[in-house]
Coordinates of C-alpha atoms and ligand atoms in Angstrom, one line a residue:
X4 CA 53.4 -36.5 -42.4
X5 CA 54.7 -33.0 -43.4
X6 CA 52.0 -30.4 -42.6
X7 CA 52.1 -26.7 -41.6
X8 CA 51.9 -26.4 -37.8
X9 CA 52.2 -22.6 -37.5
X10 CA 49.7 -19.7 -37.2
X11 CA 49.7 -17.1 -40.0
X12 CA 49.6 -13.6 -38.5
X13 CA 50.4 -10.3 -40.2
X14 CA 52.0 -12.1 -43.2
X15 CA 54.2 -14.4 -41.1
X16 CA 54.1 -18.1 -40.2
X17 CA 54.6 -18.1 -36.4
X18 CA 54.4 -20.3 -33.4
X19 CA 51.8 -19.5 -30.7
X20 CA 53.1 -16.7 -28.4
X21 CA 53.0 -19.3 -25.5
X22 CA 55.0 -21.8 -27.6
X23 CA 52.2 -24.3 -27.0
X24 CA 51.1 -27.0 -29.5
X25 CA 48.5 -29.7 -29.5
X26 CA 48.2 -33.0 -31.3
X27 CA 46.2 -33.4 -34.5
X28 CA 44.5 -36.9 -34.5
X29 CA 43.5 -39.2 -37.3
X30 CA 40.0 -40.2 -36.2
X31 CA 40.0 -43.3 -38.4
X32 CA 43.1 -44.7 -36.7
X33 CA 43.3 -42.7 -33.4
X34 CA 46.9 -42.0 -34.2
X35 CA 48.6 -38.7 -33.7
X36 CA 49.4 -37.2 -37.1
X37 CA 51.5 -34.3 -35.9
X38 CA 51.4 -31.1 -33.8
X39 CA 49.8 -27.7 -34.5
X40 CA 50.1 -24.3 -32.8
X41 CA 47.8 -23.8 -29.8
X42 CA 47.0 -20.1 -29.9
X43 CA 45.7 -18.1 -27.0
X44 CA 44.1 -14.6 -26.6
X45 CA 47.4 -12.8 -27.3
X46 CA 47.7 -14.4 -30.7
X47 CA 44.1 -13.7 -31.6
X48 CA 44.6 -10.1 -30.6
X49 CA 47.5 -9.7 -32.9
X50 CA 45.7 -11.4 -35.8
X51 CA 42.7 -9.0 -35.4
X52 CA 45.0 -6.0 -35.1
X53 CA 46.8 -7.1 -38.3
X54 CA 43.5 -7.6 -40.2
X55 CA 42.2 -4.2 -39.0
X56 CA 45.4 -2.4 -40.0
X57 CA 45.5 -4.1 -43.4
X58 CA 41.9 -3.1 -44.1
X59 CA 42.3 0.6 -42.9
X60 CA 45.8 1.3 -44.2
X61 CA 46.3 -0.6 -47.5
X62 CA 44.4 -0.4 -50.8
X63 CA 43.3 -4.0 -50.6
X64 CA 39.7 -3.0 -50.4
X65 CA 39.7 -0.8 -53.5
X66 CA 42.3 -2.3 -55.8
X67 CA 40.1 -4.8 -57.6
X68 CA 42.7 -5.8 -60.3
X69 CA 45.4 -6.5 -57.6
X70 CA 43.0 -8.7 -55.6
X71 CA 42.1 -10.7 -58.8
X72 CA 45.8 -11.3 -59.4
X73 CA 46.4 -12.4 -55.8
X74 CA 43.4 -14.8 -55.9
X75 CA 44.6 -16.3 -59.2
X76 CA 48.0 -16.9 -57.4
X77 CA 46.1 -18.6 -54.6
X78 CA 44.2 -20.9 -57.0
X79 CA 47.5 -21.8 -58.6
X80 CA 49.1 -22.6 -55.2
X81 CA 46.1 -24.8 -54.2
X82 CA 46.3 -26.7 -57.4
X83 CA 50.1 -27.2 -57.1
X84 CA 49.6 -28.5 -53.5
X85 CA 46.6 -30.6 -54.2
X86 CA 48.3 -34.0 -53.6
X87 CA 49.5 -33.2 -50.1
X88 CA 46.3 -31.3 -49.2
X89 CA 44.2 -34.3 -50.1
X90 CA 46.2 -36.5 -47.8
X91 CA 46.1 -34.1 -44.9
X92 CA 42.4 -33.5 -45.2
X93 CA 41.6 -37.2 -45.6
X94 CA 43.6 -38.1 -42.5
X95 CA 42.5 -35.2 -40.2
X96 CA 38.8 -35.6 -41.1
X97 CA 38.8 -39.4 -41.1
X98 CA 37.3 -39.4 -44.6
X99 CA 38.2 -42.2 -47.0
X100 CA 40.0 -41.1 -50.2
X101 CA 36.8 -41.9 -52.0
X102 CA 35.3 -38.5 -50.9
X103 CA 38.6 -36.6 -51.0
X104 CA 39.3 -37.3 -54.6
X105 CA 37.8 -36.1 -57.9
X106 CA 34.2 -35.4 -57.5
X107 CA 34.2 -35.4 -53.7
X108 CA 33.6 -32.2 -51.7
X109 CA 36.8 -32.4 -49.5
X110 CA 39.5 -31.1 -51.8
X111 CA 39.5 -31.0 -55.6
X112 CA 36.0 -29.8 -56.1
X113 CA 36.2 -26.8 -53.6
X114 CA 39.5 -25.7 -55.2
X115 CA 37.9 -25.8 -58.6
X116 CA 35.1 -23.6 -57.1
X117 CA 37.5 -20.7 -56.9
X118 CA 37.0 -20.2 -60.6
X119 CA 33.5 -18.9 -60.0
X120 CA 34.8 -16.1 -57.8
X121 CA 37.6 -15.3 -60.2
X122 CA 35.0 -14.9 -62.9
X123 CA 32.6 -12.9 -60.8
X124 CA 35.2 -10.3 -59.6
X125 CA 36.0 -8.7 -62.9
X126 CA 32.4 -8.5 -64.0
X127 CA 31.0 -7.2 -60.8
X128 CA 29.1 -3.8 -60.9
X129 CA 30.6 -1.9 -58.0
X130 CA 28.7 1.3 -58.7
X131 CA 25.3 1.9 -60.4
X132 CA 23.6 5.1 -61.3
X133 CA 20.0 5.1 -60.2
X134 CA 19.3 8.5 -61.8
X135 CA 17.8 11.7 -60.6
X136 CA 15.5 12.6 -57.7
X137 CA 13.9 15.8 -56.5
X138 CA 13.2 16.4 -52.8
X139 CA 12.2 19.8 -51.3
X140 CA 13.5 21.6 -54.5
X141 CA 16.9 19.9 -54.4
X142 CA 17.7 17.8 -57.5
X143 CA 20.2 14.9 -56.9
X144 CA 21.9 12.3 -59.0
X145 CA 22.3 9.1 -56.9
X146 CA 24.9 6.4 -57.1
X147 CA 24.6 3.1 -55.3
X148 CA 28.1 1.7 -54.5
X149 CA 29.1 -1.6 -53.2
X150 CA 32.2 -1.9 -50.9
X151 CA 33.9 -4.4 -48.7
X152 CA 32.3 -4.8 -45.2
X153 CA 35.7 -4.7 -43.4
X154 CA 37.4 -7.2 -41.1
X155 CA 35.6 -10.6 -41.3
X156 CA 35.9 -13.4 -38.7
X157 CA 35.5 -16.8 -40.4
X158 CA 34.7 -19.5 -37.9
X159 CA 34.4 -23.0 -39.4
X160 CA 33.6 -26.7 -38.5
X161 CA 35.5 -29.9 -39.1
X162 CA 33.3 -31.9 -41.5
X163 CA 34.3 -30.4 -44.8
X164 CA 36.9 -28.0 -43.6
X165 CA 38.8 -27.0 -46.7
X166 CA 35.5 -26.5 -48.6
X167 CA 34.0 -24.3 -45.9
X168 CA 37.2 -22.4 -45.3
X169 CA 37.5 -21.6 -49.0
X170 CA 33.7 -20.9 -49.4
X171 CA 34.1 -18.1 -46.8
X172 CA 37.6 -16.7 -47.1
X173 CA 37.7 -16.5 -50.9
X174 CA 34.6 -14.4 -51.5
X175 CA 35.4 -12.3 -48.4
X176 CA 38.9 -11.6 -49.9
X177 CA 37.5 -11.0 -53.4
X178 CA 35.1 -8.5 -52.0
X179 CA 38.0 -6.6 -50.5
X180 CA 37.7 -7.7 -46.8
X181 CA 40.5 -8.8 -44.6
X182 CA 40.1 -12.1 -42.8
X183 CA 40.8 -13.9 -39.5
X184 CA 40.1 -17.6 -40.0
X185 CA 39.5 -19.7 -36.9
X186 CA 39.0 -23.3 -37.8
X187 CA 37.6 -26.1 -35.7
X188 CA 40.3 -27.6 -33.3
X189 CA 39.9 -31.1 -34.9
X190 CA 40.9 -30.0 -38.4
X191 CA 43.6 -27.4 -38.1
X192 CA 45.7 -28.4 -41.1
X193 CA 42.9 -27.5 -43.6
X194 CA 43.5 -23.9 -42.4
X195 CA 47.2 -23.7 -41.6
X196 CA 47.8 -25.0 -45.2
X197 CA 46.0 -22.0 -46.5
X198 CA 48.3 -19.7 -44.4
X199 CA 51.4 -21.3 -45.9
X200 CA 50.0 -21.3 -49.5
X201 CA 49.1 -17.6 -49.2
X202 CA 52.5 -16.8 -47.8
X203 CA 54.5 -18.9 -50.4
X204 CA 52.4 -18.4 -53.6
X205 CA 50.7 -15.0 -53.4
X206 CA 51.3 -11.3 -53.1
X207 CA 48.5 -10.9 -50.6
X208 CA 49.7 -8.1 -48.3
X209 CA 50.6 -8.8 -44.7
X210 CA 47.5 -8.8 -42.4
X211 CA 44.9 -9.3 -45.2
X212 CA 44.6 -13.0 -44.3
X213 CA 45.3 -14.6 -40.9
X214 CA 44.9 -18.1 -39.5
X215 CA 44.6 -18.8 -35.7
X216 CA 44.3 -22.4 -34.5
X217 CA 43.6 -23.4 -30.9
X218 CA 42.7 -26.6 -29.1
X219 CA 40.1 -24.9 -27.0
X220 CA 37.0 -24.6 -29.2
X221 CA 35.6 -21.6 -27.5
X222 CA 37.9 -19.0 -26.0
X223 CA 39.7 -17.5 -29.1
X224 CA 36.5 -17.8 -31.1
X225 CA 34.5 -15.8 -28.5
X226 CA 37.3 -13.1 -28.4
X227 CA 37.1 -12.8 -32.2
X228 CA 33.3 -12.5 -32.2
X229 CA 33.2 -9.9 -29.4
X230 CA 36.1 -7.7 -30.7
X231 CA 34.9 -4.2 -31.9
X232 CA 37.6 -4.2 -34.5
X233 CA 35.8 -7.0 -36.4
X234 CA 32.9 -6.0 -38.7
X235 CA 31.3 -9.3 -39.6
X236 CA 31.2 -12.9 -38.4
X237 CA 30.8 -15.6 -41.0
X238 CA 30.1 -18.8 -39.1
X239 CA 29.4 -22.4 -40.0
X240 CA 28.6 -24.8 -37.2
X241 CA 25.9 -26.0 -34.9
X242 CA 22.7 -24.0 -34.3
X243 CA 23.5 -23.7 -30.6
X244 CA 26.8 -22.0 -31.1
X245 CA 25.3 -20.0 -33.9
X246 CA 22.7 -18.5 -31.5
X247 CA 25.5 -17.7 -29.0
X248 CA 27.5 -16.0 -31.7
X249 CA 24.5 -13.9 -32.8
X250 CA 24.0 -12.8 -29.2
X251 CA 27.6 -11.9 -28.7
X252 CA 27.8 -10.1 -32.1
X253 CA 24.8 -8.0 -31.0
X254 CA 27.0 -6.3 -28.4
X255 CA 28.8 -4.4 -31.2
X256 CA 25.9 -4.7 -33.8
X257 CA 28.1 -6.6 -36.3
X258 CA 26.7 -8.5 -39.2
X259 CA 26.4 -12.2 -38.8
X260 CA 26.2 -14.7 -41.6
X261 CA 25.2 -18.2 -40.2
X262 CA 25.3 -21.6 -41.9
X263 CA 23.9 -23.9 -39.2
X264 CA 22.4 -27.4 -38.7
X265 CA 19.8 -29.4 -40.6
X266 CA 17.3 -32.2 -40.2
X267 CA 16.4 -32.5 -43.9
X268 CA 13.5 -34.6 -45.3
X269 CA 13.7 -36.9 -48.3
X270 CA 10.2 -37.4 -49.5
X271 CA 9.2 -40.4 -51.6
X272 CA 5.9 -39.5 -53.1
X273 CA 3.4 -42.4 -53.6
X274 CA 4.2 -42.7 -57.4
X275 CA 8.0 -42.8 -56.9
X276 CA 10.1 -45.6 -58.4
X277 CA 11.4 -46.8 -55.0
X278 CA 14.0 -49.2 -56.5
X279 CA 15.7 -46.1 -57.9
X280 CA 14.9 -43.4 -55.5
X281 CA 15.7 -45.3 -52.2
X282 CA 19.4 -45.5 -53.2
X283 CA 19.4 -41.8 -52.1
X284 CA 18.8 -43.0 -48.5
X285 CA 22.4 -44.2 -48.5
X286 CA 23.5 -40.6 -48.3
X287 CA 23.3 -40.9 -44.5
X288 CA 26.5 -42.9 -44.7
X289 CA 28.3 -40.3 -46.7
X290 CA 31.2 -39.1 -44.5
X291 CA 29.5 -41.0 -41.7
X292 CA 26.5 -38.6 -41.8
X293 CA 28.6 -35.6 -40.9
X294 CA 27.0 -33.3 -43.5
X295 CA 24.6 -30.6 -42.6
X296 CA 22.5 -31.0 -45.7
X297 CA 22.2 -34.8 -45.7
X298 CA 18.6 -35.9 -45.7
X299 CA 18.3 -37.8 -42.4
X300 CA 14.5 -38.1 -42.3
X301 CA 13.1 -40.4 -45.0
X302 CA 9.4 -39.8 -45.6
X303 CA 7.5 -42.7 -47.1
X304 CA 3.9 -43.5 -48.1
X305 CA 2.5 -45.7 -45.3
X306 CA 1.1 -48.2 -47.7
X307 CA 4.5 -48.9 -49.2
X308 CA 6.4 -49.5 -45.9
X309 CA 7.1 -53.2 -46.5
X310 CA 8.6 -52.5 -49.9
X311 CA 10.8 -49.7 -48.4
X312 CA 12.0 -51.9 -45.5
X313 CA 13.1 -54.7 -47.9
X314 CA 14.9 -52.3 -50.2
X315 CA 16.7 -50.5 -47.4
X316 CA 18.0 -53.9 -46.0
X317 CA 19.4 -54.7 -49.4
X318 CA 20.9 -51.3 -50.1
X319 CA 22.5 -50.7 -46.8
X320 CA 24.2 -54.1 -47.3
X321 CA 26.2 -52.5 -50.1
X322 CA 27.9 -50.0 -47.8
X323 CA 31.5 -50.9 -47.0
X324 CA 33.6 -48.8 -44.7
X325 CA 36.7 -48.8 -42.5
X326 CA 39.5 -48.5 -45.2
X327 CA 40.7 -44.8 -45.3
X328 CA 42.8 -45.5 -48.4
X329 CA 39.8 -46.7 -50.3
X330 CA 38.9 -44.7 -53.5
X331 CA 35.4 -46.1 -53.6
X332 CA 34.2 -46.0 -50.0
X333 CA 32.1 -43.0 -49.0
X334 CA 31.8 -43.6 -45.3
X335 CA 34.6 -42.9 -42.8
X336 CA 34.8 -42.5 -39.1
X337 CA 33.2 -39.9 -36.9
X338 CA 35.5 -37.0 -35.9
X339 CA 36.2 -37.9 -32.3
X340 CA 35.3 -40.1 -29.4
X341 CA 32.9 -37.4 -28.0
X342 CA 31.0 -37.3 -31.3
X343 CA 30.7 -41.1 -31.4
X344 CA 29.3 -41.1 -27.9
X345 CA 26.8 -38.4 -28.8
X346 CA 25.6 -40.5 -31.8
X347 CA 25.3 -43.7 -29.7
X348 CA 23.3 -41.8 -27.1
X349 CA 20.9 -40.6 -29.9
X350 CA 20.5 -44.3 -31.0
X351 CA 19.6 -45.3 -27.4
X352 CA 17.1 -42.5 -27.2
X353 CA 15.5 -43.7 -30.5
X354 CA 15.0 -47.1 -29.0
X355 CA 13.7 -45.8 -25.7
X356 CA 11.2 -43.6 -27.4
X357 CA 9.8 -46.6 -29.4
X358 CA 11.4 -46.4 -32.8
X359 CA 12.2 -49.9 -34.3
X360 CA 15.9 -50.5 -35.0
X361 CA 16.1 -52.1 -38.5
X362 CA 19.8 -52.0 -39.1
X363 CA 23.1 -51.2 -37.2
X364 CA 22.9 -49.3 -34.0
X365 CA 26.3 -50.0 -32.5
X366 CA 30.1 -49.8 -32.9
X367 CA 31.2 -52.1 -35.7
X368 CA 32.7 -55.4 -34.5
X369 CA 35.2 -55.7 -37.3
X370 CA 37.1 -52.5 -36.5
X371 CA 39.1 -52.1 -33.4
X372 CA 40.4 -48.6 -34.1
X373 CA 38.7 -45.4 -35.2
X374 CA 35.6 -43.7 -34.1
X375 CA 33.2 -45.6 -36.3
X376 CA 29.4 -46.2 -35.8
X377 CA 27.5 -48.7 -37.9
X378 CA 25.1 -47.4 -40.6
X379 CA 21.8 -47.3 -38.7
X380 CA 18.2 -47.3 -39.8
X381 CA 15.2 -46.8 -37.6
X382 CA 11.6 -47.6 -38.8
X383 CA 8.3 -46.5 -37.2
X384 CA 9.7 -43.1 -36.3
X385 CA 7.2 -40.4 -35.5
X386 CA 8.2 -36.8 -36.2
X387 CA 8.0 -35.8 -32.6
X388 CA 10.7 -38.3 -31.5
X389 CA 14.1 -36.9 -30.5
X390 CA 15.8 -38.7 -33.5
X391 CA 13.4 -36.9 -35.9
X392 CA 13.9 -33.5 -34.3
X393 CA 17.5 -33.1 -33.4
X394 CA 20.6 -33.1 -35.6
X395 CA 22.6 -36.3 -34.9
X396 CA 25.5 -35.8 -37.3
X397 CA 26.1 -39.5 -37.7
X398 CA 25.1 -42.3 -40.0
X399 CA 21.5 -42.6 -38.7
X400 CA 18.4 -42.6 -40.8
X401 CA 14.9 -42.0 -39.3
X402 CA 12.1 -43.5 -41.5
X403 CA 8.7 -41.8 -41.1
X404 CA 5.5 -43.0 -42.7
X405 CA 3.0 -40.4 -43.9
X406 CA -0.7 -40.5 -45.1
X407 CA -1.1 -38.5 -48.3
X408 CA 0.9 -35.7 -49.9
X409 CA -0.4 -32.9 -47.6
X410 CA 0.8 -35.0 -44.6
X411 CA 4.2 -35.5 -46.2
X412 CA 4.6 -31.7 -46.7
X413 CA 3.4 -31.0 -43.2
X414 CA 5.9 -33.4 -41.7
X415 CA 8.8 -32.2 -43.8
X416 CA 8.1 -28.6 -42.7
X417 CA 7.5 -29.5 -39.1
X418 CA 11.1 -28.9 -38.0
X419 CA 13.1 -26.1 -36.4
X420 CA 15.5 -26.5 -39.2
X421 CA 15.1 -25.6 -42.9
X422 CA 18.3 -26.4 -44.7
X423 CA 17.6 -28.9 -47.5
X424 CA 15.2 -31.5 -48.8
X425 CA 14.7 -34.1 -51.5
X426 CA 11.5 -35.0 -53.4
X427 CA 10.9 -38.1 -55.7
X428 CA 8.0 -38.7 -58.0
X429 CA 7.2 -40.2 -61.4
X430 CA 6.0 -36.8 -62.3
X431 CA 8.6 -34.0 -62.3
X432 CA 5.8 -31.4 -62.3
X433 CA 4.3 -32.9 -59.2
X434 CA 7.7 -33.1 -57.4
X435 CA 8.5 -29.5 -58.4
X436 CA 5.1 -28.3 -56.9
X437 CA 6.0 -30.1 -53.6
X438 CA 9.5 -28.7 -53.7
X439 CA 8.1 -25.2 -53.9
X440 CA 6.1 -25.7 -50.7
X441 CA 9.1 -26.8 -48.6
X442 CA 10.5 -24.2 -46.2
X443 CA 14.2 -25.0 -47.0
X444 CA 17.1 -23.3 -48.7
X445 CA 17.8 -26.1 -51.2
X446 CA 15.7 -29.0 -52.7
X447 CA 16.9 -31.8 -54.8
X448 CA 14.2 -33.2 -57.2
X449 CA 14.4 -36.8 -58.5
X450 CA 18.1 -37.0 -57.7
X451 CA 19.2 -33.6 -58.9
X452 CA 22.1 -32.1 -56.8
X453 CA 22.0 -28.4 -55.8
X454 CA 25.7 -28.3 -54.8
X455 CA 27.8 -26.0 -57.0
X456 CA 30.1 -23.0 -56.9
X457 CA 27.4 -20.8 -58.6
X458 CA 24.5 -22.1 -56.5
X459 CA 23.6 -20.2 -53.3
X460 CA 23.4 -22.5 -50.3
X461 CA 21.9 -21.9 -46.9
X462 CA 19.0 -22.4 -44.6
X463 CA 15.6 -21.1 -43.6
X464 CA 14.5 -21.0 -40.0
X465 CA 17.1 -22.1 -37.4
X466 CA 19.4 -23.5 -40.2
X467 CA 20.9 -20.0 -40.7
X468 CA 20.9 -16.5 -42.0
X469 CA 22.3 -15.6 -45.5
X470 CA 23.7 -17.7 -48.3
X471 CA 27.1 -19.2 -49.1
X472 CA 28.5 -19.6 -52.6
X473 CA 27.0 -18.2 -55.8
X474 CA 26.6 -14.5 -56.4
X475 CA 24.7 -14.2 -53.1
X476 CA 27.7 -15.7 -51.3
X477 CA 29.9 -13.0 -52.7
X478 CA 27.5 -10.2 -51.9
X479 CA 27.3 -11.2 -48.2
X480 CA 30.7 -9.6 -47.7
X481 CA 29.6 -6.2 -49.1
X482 CA 28.2 -3.0 -47.7
X483 CA 25.9 -0.7 -49.7
X484 CA 26.5 3.0 -49.8
X485 CA 24.2 5.5 -51.5
X486 CA 25.8 8.8 -52.7
X487 CA 23.8 11.8 -53.7
X488 CA 25.4 14.5 -55.9
X489 CA 23.6 17.8 -56.1
X490 CA 22.6 18.7 -59.7
X491 CA 22.9 22.4 -60.3
X492 CA 20.0 23.8 -62.4
Ligands
NAD780 P1 30.4 -26.2 -33.5 O1 29.3 -25.3 -33.6 O2 30.6 -26.9 -32.3 O3 31.8 -25.4 -33.8 C1 32.0 -24.7 -35.0 C2 33.1 -23.7 -34.9 O4 32.7 -22.8 -33.9 C3 34.4 -24.3 -34.4 O5 35.5 -23.7 -35.0 C4 34.4 -24.0 -32.9 O6 35.7 -24.0 -32.3 C5 33.7 -22.7 -32.9 N1 33.1 -22.3 -31.6 C6 32.5 -23.2 -30.7 N2 32.0 -22.5 -29.7 C7 32.2 -21.2 -30.0 C8 31.9 -19.9 -29.3 N3 31.2 -19.9 -28.2 N4 32.2 -18.8 -29.9 C9 32.9 -18.8 -31.0 N5 33.3 -19.9 -31.7 C10 32.9 -21.1 -31.2 O7 30.2 -27.2 -34.8 P2 31.1 -28.4 -35.2 O8 30.7 -29.5 -34.2 O9 32.5 -28.0 -35.4 O10 30.4 -28.8 -36.6 C11 29.2 -29.5 -36.7 C12 28.0 -28.6 -36.9 O11 28.2 -27.8 -38.0 C13 26.7 -29.3 -37.2 O12 25.7 -28.8 -36.4 C14 26.5 -29.1 -38.7 O13 25.2 -29.1 -39.1 C15 27.1 -27.7 -38.8 N6 27.4 -27.5 -40.2 C16 26.6 -26.6 -41.0 C17 26.9 -26.4 -42.3 C18 26.0 -25.5 -43.1 O14 26.5 -25.0 -44.1 N7 24.8 -25.2 -42.7 C19 28.0 -27.0 -42.9 C20 28.8 -27.8 -42.1 C21 28.5 -28.0 -40.8

């Protein structure tokens, strides 16, 4: 497969300074897809220097019309390259084409999301006059101005790599920032493709956008976070790494924007139509459960347990997986052998702690290649068990019985995380009242779907700080300056 293997630094597609490369694997087949540059500290230093210089010495931050033109060119380049991008993303993430095609979050949809930023940019109010004030006899007219925060480090995970790369880099660039993108080692092509498209299709000046891939997940990322030339870190990944990034960023008091893990609850209220609403439980199979907002705790009324169990057995039987070329399958493999081992260890822990395994629980017998785990359902889970508290990031559902609506809300909120939730009821009013009491950044009611370019997404509690997408996602990359002009009497 033809894919970009080079870094993008200071406007040039380049090999790593050391000349090193590393293999990019297809997790669904365990085959090597190709090679990619394995950057070290020297490459990262050059990328940061280029981004700093481009921010300080070009008019990128202030020339709004030019930025709009460049981002329109980027959108056109992404659309022109859609076919090959889809194939590269599907293979490096192990997703079946069913979630890389139209409507899925891996490729077409995130590219279409650029339109929201392209529409926001020309309408944005960069300066507002807040009127006069008088202080100790001095009269002033005050302006509140918004301006780019500076050099932004975008550090991203492997599950929906193009979507997250674009959701960070595009608003950051639109705001006037310059960017160093460091993707996850497992999905480098979703980032190197952006470097090539910027270089071939756009007039984005040298240094404004840089891409640095490395096999080591930590070293270049830590150098980027610690560097005093970087003004902000925009990170999506696990809560553990997010905490470490926050601590490192504090050394230079840089802004951190964090999209972290989740352990979201899907609440079936006692009047819910279970035949309809329990289909949503299958979302743990979507991309093999590798989605931060997937509801992995299913909260059910204790008196309806038998009904739930029978329906789950039927519905999970519908899930087919193992064919990466399928346009209808939604479940692929896990990203690597380590992640599969981690998921299997959580399944063992669930059994040891007394949860009852209803379905799955192992490696599928019908597939001899690929890092697959069977769709897995545990019944009789209590909210203090490890499988109810920790993010598994695999196709594993924990079913928890509750006693009454207050108990359901208490259990849903009894989590270190607060990313997302679902509520189902025959009464929309009742479901909405419950949704408003949940301590989470998004809630889907009766099958609604929060996901959209104009909808802010992010977490409460240890699920993160700040919001991605929507107007809020653009404003994350801005500083606020108040200017006072003396008014002569
Ligand atoms: P991860 O935290 O291991 O790594 C994420 C990124 O951080 C990678 O690019 C990695 O190389 C880099 N990194 C790792 N250690 C670092 C360090 N010490 N300093 C700087 N950079 C470092 O996450 P992952 O395993 O790639 O992705 C899965 C996690 O991402 C899950 O926890 C999931 O919930 C989370 N996630 C969250 C969202 C969200 O929007 N809230 C979206 C997708 C994924």
